Each structure stands twice: as structure tokens, then as C-alpha cells.
mmCIF file of C-alpha atoms in Angstrom:
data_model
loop_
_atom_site.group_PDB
_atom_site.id
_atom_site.type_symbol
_atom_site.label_atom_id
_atom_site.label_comp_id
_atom_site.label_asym_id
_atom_site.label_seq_id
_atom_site.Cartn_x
_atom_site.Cartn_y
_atom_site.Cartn_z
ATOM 1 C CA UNK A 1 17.051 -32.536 -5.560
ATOM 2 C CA UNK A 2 20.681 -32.796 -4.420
ATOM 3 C CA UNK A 3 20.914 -29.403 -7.260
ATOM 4 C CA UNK A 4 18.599 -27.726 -5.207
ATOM 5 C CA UNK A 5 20.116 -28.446 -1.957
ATOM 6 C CA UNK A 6 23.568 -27.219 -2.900
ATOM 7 C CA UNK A 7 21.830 -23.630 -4.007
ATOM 8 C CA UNK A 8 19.913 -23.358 -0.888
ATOM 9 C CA UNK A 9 23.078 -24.077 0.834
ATOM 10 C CA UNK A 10 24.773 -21.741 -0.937
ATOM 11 C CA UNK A 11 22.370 -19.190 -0.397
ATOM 12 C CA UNK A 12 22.357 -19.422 3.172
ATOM 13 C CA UNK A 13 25.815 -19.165 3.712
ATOM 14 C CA UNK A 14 25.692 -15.400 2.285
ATOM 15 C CA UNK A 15 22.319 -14.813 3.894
ATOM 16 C CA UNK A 16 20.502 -13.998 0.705
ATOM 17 C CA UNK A 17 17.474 -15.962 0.292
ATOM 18 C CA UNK A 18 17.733 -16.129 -3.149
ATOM 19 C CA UNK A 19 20.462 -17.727 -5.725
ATOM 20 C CA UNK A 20 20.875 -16.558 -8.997
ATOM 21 C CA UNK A 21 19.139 -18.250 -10.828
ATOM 22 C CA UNK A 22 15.615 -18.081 -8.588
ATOM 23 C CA UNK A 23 16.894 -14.368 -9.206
ATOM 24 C CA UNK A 24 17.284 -14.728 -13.002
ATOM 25 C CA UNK A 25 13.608 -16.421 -12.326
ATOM 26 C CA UNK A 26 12.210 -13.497 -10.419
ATOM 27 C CA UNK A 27 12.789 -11.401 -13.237
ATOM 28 C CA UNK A 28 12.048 -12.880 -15.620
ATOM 29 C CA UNK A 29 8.202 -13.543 -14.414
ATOM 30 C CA UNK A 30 8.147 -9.783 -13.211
ATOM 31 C CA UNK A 31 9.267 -8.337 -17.006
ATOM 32 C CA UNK A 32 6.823 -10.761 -18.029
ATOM 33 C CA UNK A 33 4.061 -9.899 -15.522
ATOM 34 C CA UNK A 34 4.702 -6.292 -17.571
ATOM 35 C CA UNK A 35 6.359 -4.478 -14.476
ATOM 36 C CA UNK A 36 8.921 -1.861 -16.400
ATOM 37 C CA UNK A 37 12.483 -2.775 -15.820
ATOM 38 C CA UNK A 38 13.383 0.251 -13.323
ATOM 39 C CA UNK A 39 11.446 -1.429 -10.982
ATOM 40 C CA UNK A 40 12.563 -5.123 -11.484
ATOM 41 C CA UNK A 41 15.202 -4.747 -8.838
ATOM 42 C CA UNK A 42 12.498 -3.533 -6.280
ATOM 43 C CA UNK A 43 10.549 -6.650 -7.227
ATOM 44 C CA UNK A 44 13.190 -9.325 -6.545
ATOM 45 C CA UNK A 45 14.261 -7.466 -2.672
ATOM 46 C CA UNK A 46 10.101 -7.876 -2.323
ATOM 47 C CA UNK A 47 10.225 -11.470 -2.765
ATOM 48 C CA UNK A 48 13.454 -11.951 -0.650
ATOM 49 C CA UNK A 49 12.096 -9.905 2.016
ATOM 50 C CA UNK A 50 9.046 -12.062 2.102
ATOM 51 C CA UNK A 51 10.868 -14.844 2.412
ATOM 52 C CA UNK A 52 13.164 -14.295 5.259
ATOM 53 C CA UNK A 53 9.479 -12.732 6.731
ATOM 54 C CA UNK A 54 7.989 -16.280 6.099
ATOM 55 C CA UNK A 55 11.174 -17.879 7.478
ATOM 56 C CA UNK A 56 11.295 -15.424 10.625
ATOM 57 C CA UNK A 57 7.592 -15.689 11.607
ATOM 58 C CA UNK A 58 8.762 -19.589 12.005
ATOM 59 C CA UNK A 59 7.233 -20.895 8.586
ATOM 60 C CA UNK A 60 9.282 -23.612 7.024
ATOM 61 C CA UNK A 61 11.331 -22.563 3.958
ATOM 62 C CA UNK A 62 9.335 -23.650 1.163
ATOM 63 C CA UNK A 63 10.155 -27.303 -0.220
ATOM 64 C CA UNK A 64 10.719 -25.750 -4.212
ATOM 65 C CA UNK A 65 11.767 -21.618 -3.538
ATOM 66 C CA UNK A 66 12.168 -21.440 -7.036
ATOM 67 C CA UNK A 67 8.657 -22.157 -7.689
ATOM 68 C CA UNK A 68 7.353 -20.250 -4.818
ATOM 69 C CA UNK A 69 9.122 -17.285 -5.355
ATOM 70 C CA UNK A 70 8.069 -17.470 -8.973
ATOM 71 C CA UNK A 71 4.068 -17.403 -7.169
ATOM 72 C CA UNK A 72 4.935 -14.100 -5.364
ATOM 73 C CA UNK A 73 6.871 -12.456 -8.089
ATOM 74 C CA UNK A 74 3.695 -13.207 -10.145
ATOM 75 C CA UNK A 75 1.127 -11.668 -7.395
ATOM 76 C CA UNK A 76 3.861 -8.585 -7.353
ATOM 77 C CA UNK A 77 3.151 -8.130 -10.920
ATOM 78 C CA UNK A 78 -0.345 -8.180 -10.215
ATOM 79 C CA UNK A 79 0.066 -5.656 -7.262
ATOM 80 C CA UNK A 80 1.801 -3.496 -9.284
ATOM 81 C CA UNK A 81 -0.437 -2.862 -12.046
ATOM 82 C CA UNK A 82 -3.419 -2.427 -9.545
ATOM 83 C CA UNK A 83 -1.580 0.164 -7.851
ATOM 84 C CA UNK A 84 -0.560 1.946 -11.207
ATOM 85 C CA UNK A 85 -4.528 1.586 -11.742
ATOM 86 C CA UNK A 86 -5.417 3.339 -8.520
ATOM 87 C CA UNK A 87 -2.770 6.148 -9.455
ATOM 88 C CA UNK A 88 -4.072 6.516 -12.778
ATOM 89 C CA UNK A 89 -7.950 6.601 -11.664
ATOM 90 C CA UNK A 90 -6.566 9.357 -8.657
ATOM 91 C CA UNK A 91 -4.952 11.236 -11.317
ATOM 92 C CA UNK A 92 -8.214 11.427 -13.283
ATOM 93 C CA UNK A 93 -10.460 12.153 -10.297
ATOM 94 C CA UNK A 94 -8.262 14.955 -8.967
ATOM 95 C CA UNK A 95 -8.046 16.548 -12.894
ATOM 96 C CA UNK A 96 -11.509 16.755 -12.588
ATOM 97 C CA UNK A 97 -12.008 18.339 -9.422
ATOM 98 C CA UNK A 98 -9.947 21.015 -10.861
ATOM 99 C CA UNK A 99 -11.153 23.944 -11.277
ATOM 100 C CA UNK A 100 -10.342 26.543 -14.002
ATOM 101 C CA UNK A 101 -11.245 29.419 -11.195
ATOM 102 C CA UNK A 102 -9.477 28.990 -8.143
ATOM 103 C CA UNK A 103 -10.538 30.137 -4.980
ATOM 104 C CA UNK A 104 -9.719 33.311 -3.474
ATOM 105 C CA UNK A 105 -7.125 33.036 -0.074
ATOM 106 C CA UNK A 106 -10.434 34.066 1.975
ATOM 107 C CA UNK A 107 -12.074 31.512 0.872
ATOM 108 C CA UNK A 108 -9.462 28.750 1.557
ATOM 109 C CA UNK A 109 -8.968 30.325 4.989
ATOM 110 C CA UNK A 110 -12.658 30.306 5.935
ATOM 111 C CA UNK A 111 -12.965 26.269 4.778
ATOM 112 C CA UNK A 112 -9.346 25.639 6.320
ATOM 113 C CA UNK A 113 -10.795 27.032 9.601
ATOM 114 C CA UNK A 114 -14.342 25.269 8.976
ATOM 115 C CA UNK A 115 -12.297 21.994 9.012
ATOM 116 C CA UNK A 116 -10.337 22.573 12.046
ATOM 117 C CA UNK A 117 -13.375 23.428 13.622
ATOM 118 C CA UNK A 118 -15.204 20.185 12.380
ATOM 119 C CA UNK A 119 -12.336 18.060 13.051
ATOM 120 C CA UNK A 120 -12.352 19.540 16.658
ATOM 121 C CA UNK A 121 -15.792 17.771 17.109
ATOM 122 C CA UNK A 122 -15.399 14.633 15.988
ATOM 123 C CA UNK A 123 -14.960 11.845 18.585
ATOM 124 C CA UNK A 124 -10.854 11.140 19.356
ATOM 125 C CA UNK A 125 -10.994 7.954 16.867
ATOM 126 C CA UNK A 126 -12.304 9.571 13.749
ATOM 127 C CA UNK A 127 -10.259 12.511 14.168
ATOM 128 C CA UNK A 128 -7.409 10.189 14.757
ATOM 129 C CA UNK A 129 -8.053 8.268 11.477
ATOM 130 C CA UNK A 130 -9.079 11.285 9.279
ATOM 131 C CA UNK A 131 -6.212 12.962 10.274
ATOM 132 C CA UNK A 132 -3.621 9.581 9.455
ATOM 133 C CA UNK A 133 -5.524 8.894 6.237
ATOM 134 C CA UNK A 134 -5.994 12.557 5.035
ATOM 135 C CA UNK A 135 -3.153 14.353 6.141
ATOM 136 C CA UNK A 136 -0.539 12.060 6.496
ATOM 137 C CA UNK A 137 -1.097 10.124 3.254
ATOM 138 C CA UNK A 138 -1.458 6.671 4.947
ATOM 139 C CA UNK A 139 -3.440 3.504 3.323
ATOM 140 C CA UNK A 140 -6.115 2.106 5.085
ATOM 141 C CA UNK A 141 -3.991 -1.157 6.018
ATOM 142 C CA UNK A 142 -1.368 1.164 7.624
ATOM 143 C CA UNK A 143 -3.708 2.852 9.646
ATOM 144 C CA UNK A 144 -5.227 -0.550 11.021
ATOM 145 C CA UNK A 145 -1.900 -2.164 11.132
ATOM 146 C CA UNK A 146 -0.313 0.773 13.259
ATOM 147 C CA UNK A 147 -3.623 0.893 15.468
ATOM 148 C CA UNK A 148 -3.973 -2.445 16.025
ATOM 149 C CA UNK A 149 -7.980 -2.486 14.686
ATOM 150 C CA UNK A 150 -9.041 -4.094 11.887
ATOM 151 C CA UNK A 151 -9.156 -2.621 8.263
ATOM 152 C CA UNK A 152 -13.447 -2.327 8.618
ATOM 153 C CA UNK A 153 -12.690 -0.166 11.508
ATOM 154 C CA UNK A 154 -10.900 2.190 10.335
ATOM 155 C CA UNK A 155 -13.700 2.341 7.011
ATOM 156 C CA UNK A 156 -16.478 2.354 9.187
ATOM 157 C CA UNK A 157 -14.556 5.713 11.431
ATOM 158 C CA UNK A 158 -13.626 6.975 8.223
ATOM 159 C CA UNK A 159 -16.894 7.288 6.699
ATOM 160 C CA UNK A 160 -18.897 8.061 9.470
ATOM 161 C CA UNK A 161 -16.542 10.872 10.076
ATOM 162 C CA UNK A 162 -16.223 12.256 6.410
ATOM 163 C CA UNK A 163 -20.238 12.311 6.617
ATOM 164 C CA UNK A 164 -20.106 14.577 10.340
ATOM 165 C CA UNK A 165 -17.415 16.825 8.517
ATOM 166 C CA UNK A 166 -19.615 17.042 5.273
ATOM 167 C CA UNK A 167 -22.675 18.128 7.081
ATOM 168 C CA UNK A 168 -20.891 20.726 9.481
ATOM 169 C CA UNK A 169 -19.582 22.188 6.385
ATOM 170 C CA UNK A 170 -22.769 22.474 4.591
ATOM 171 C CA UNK A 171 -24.566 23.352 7.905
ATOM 172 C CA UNK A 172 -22.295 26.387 8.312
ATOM 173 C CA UNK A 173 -22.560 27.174 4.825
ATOM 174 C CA UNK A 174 -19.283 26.747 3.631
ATOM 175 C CA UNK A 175 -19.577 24.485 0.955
#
């Protein structure tokens, strides 16, 4: 007890959240939650920055860091290999939509255009999340984060604006 009150100390003086041996700790359950070792460092700043998050949303610094920083380094490992799932399955779904003939520039133009057009039409909060989540790259929890709606929302404008999109293209004969 008095141990662990002399690290926290110690850790607070230099700001880091962390001592080295919850570091060493960190680690160690990331390598063995399978995350490669180029990305171990990136793991430990994850669980420091959600604890001086915890700490500055006016949480209590938890009684045993050591073990609770062991809990988040574990869900990190979990994270991790989801999103290396997700990549993967992306990957495979965009291999697949290749296609061994490509289209000519015409063609591109007319859908490019068809889009525009189609995106032109939609109402200002589908466009707005088609365009975040399409075009600039952004996860759905960004998009409701940075909009201030929740996640369903921007699913629910999402689909119901992939669906107007789909039928104006097929309507017009693009697709």
C-alpha cells in the first residue's frame, strides 16, 4: 500500500500517469493480447491518455492503476485486432469489387456527375453525413461525436440516403 503510494507519488510529480513498472505491465498484457511490438508504444500513450481523461472529466484515480490499466491495455488488445479484422474484411470486399475491365473516363464522368446530382437532392443532413462518412473517411462515432447526434442517427441518415442515391442512379440509368 505505502509501495503503491510512493509510485503514484512519483508519477505525479513528472505528470506521467504511469510508473514504470504499470508501464512494464502495459506491455506486457498488450504483446500478450498479440498486438505486434511497433505498436506497443501507441498502446501504453492510449492507456495514459485515458487516464488523465478519467482523471480530467473529475473521476477519481483508480484505487489499484496497475490493475486498471492492465483492464484497458487488455480491451486495447481487443480493439486492435477488431480493427485489423475490419481492415482485412475491407480489403477483401474492395478486391472483389474489382474489376478486371475498368471503366472508360466517360463513364466515370457520367456516374461522377450522376452523384453530384443525387447528392444535390438529398435533404442537408444526409448529404452532410454521406459526404463526412464517404468522402472524408470518417467513422460513424466521429460523425455523431462532431454533430452532436447520436450514433443511430447518423445510421438511420446514412442508409436512408445511400437508398435515395441508389435509386436516382438506377432511375437515370446509370448503374
Amino acid at each position: 500500500m505505502l509501495g503503491r503510494r510512493v509510485r503514484r507519488a512519483r508519477a505525479d510529480e513528472h505528470g506521467d500517469p504511469l510508473d514504470a513498472v504499470q508501464e512494464r505491465r502495459v506491455r506486457a498484457v498488450l504483446a500478450l493480447g498479440g498486438v505486434p511490438q511497433s505498436d506497443l508504444p501507441d498502446g501504453v500513450q492510449q492507456v495514459r491518455l485515458r487516464l488523465l481523461e478519467r482523471t480530467a472529466n473529475g473521476h477519481e484515480v483508480p484505487r489499484d492503476v496497475s490493475a486498471w490499466a492492465a483492464v484497458v491495455a487488455s480491451n486495447l488488445a481487443m480493439d486492435w485486432h477488431r480493427a485489423k479484422r475490419r481492415q482485412e474484411r475491407v480489403g477483401e470486399r474492395l478486391s472483389a469489387l474489382r474489376v478486371l475491365d475498368q471503366p472508360s473516363g466517360e463513364d466515370t464522368s457520367v456516374l461522377s456527375l450522376a452523384v453530384a446530382q443525387g447528392l444535390d437532392q438529398l435533404p442537408h443532413a444526409q448529404r452532410q453525413v454521406v459526404v463526412l462518412r464517404f468522402y472524408a473517411d470518417l467513422p460513424v462515432r466521429s460523425i455523431a461525436e462532431e454533430l452532436g447526434v447520436p450514433e443511430g442517427t447518423v445510421k438511420s441518415r446514412l442508409h436512408t440516403a445511400v437508398r435515395a442515391l441508389r435509386a436516382r442512379l438506377h432511375e437515370d440509368e446509370v448503374v
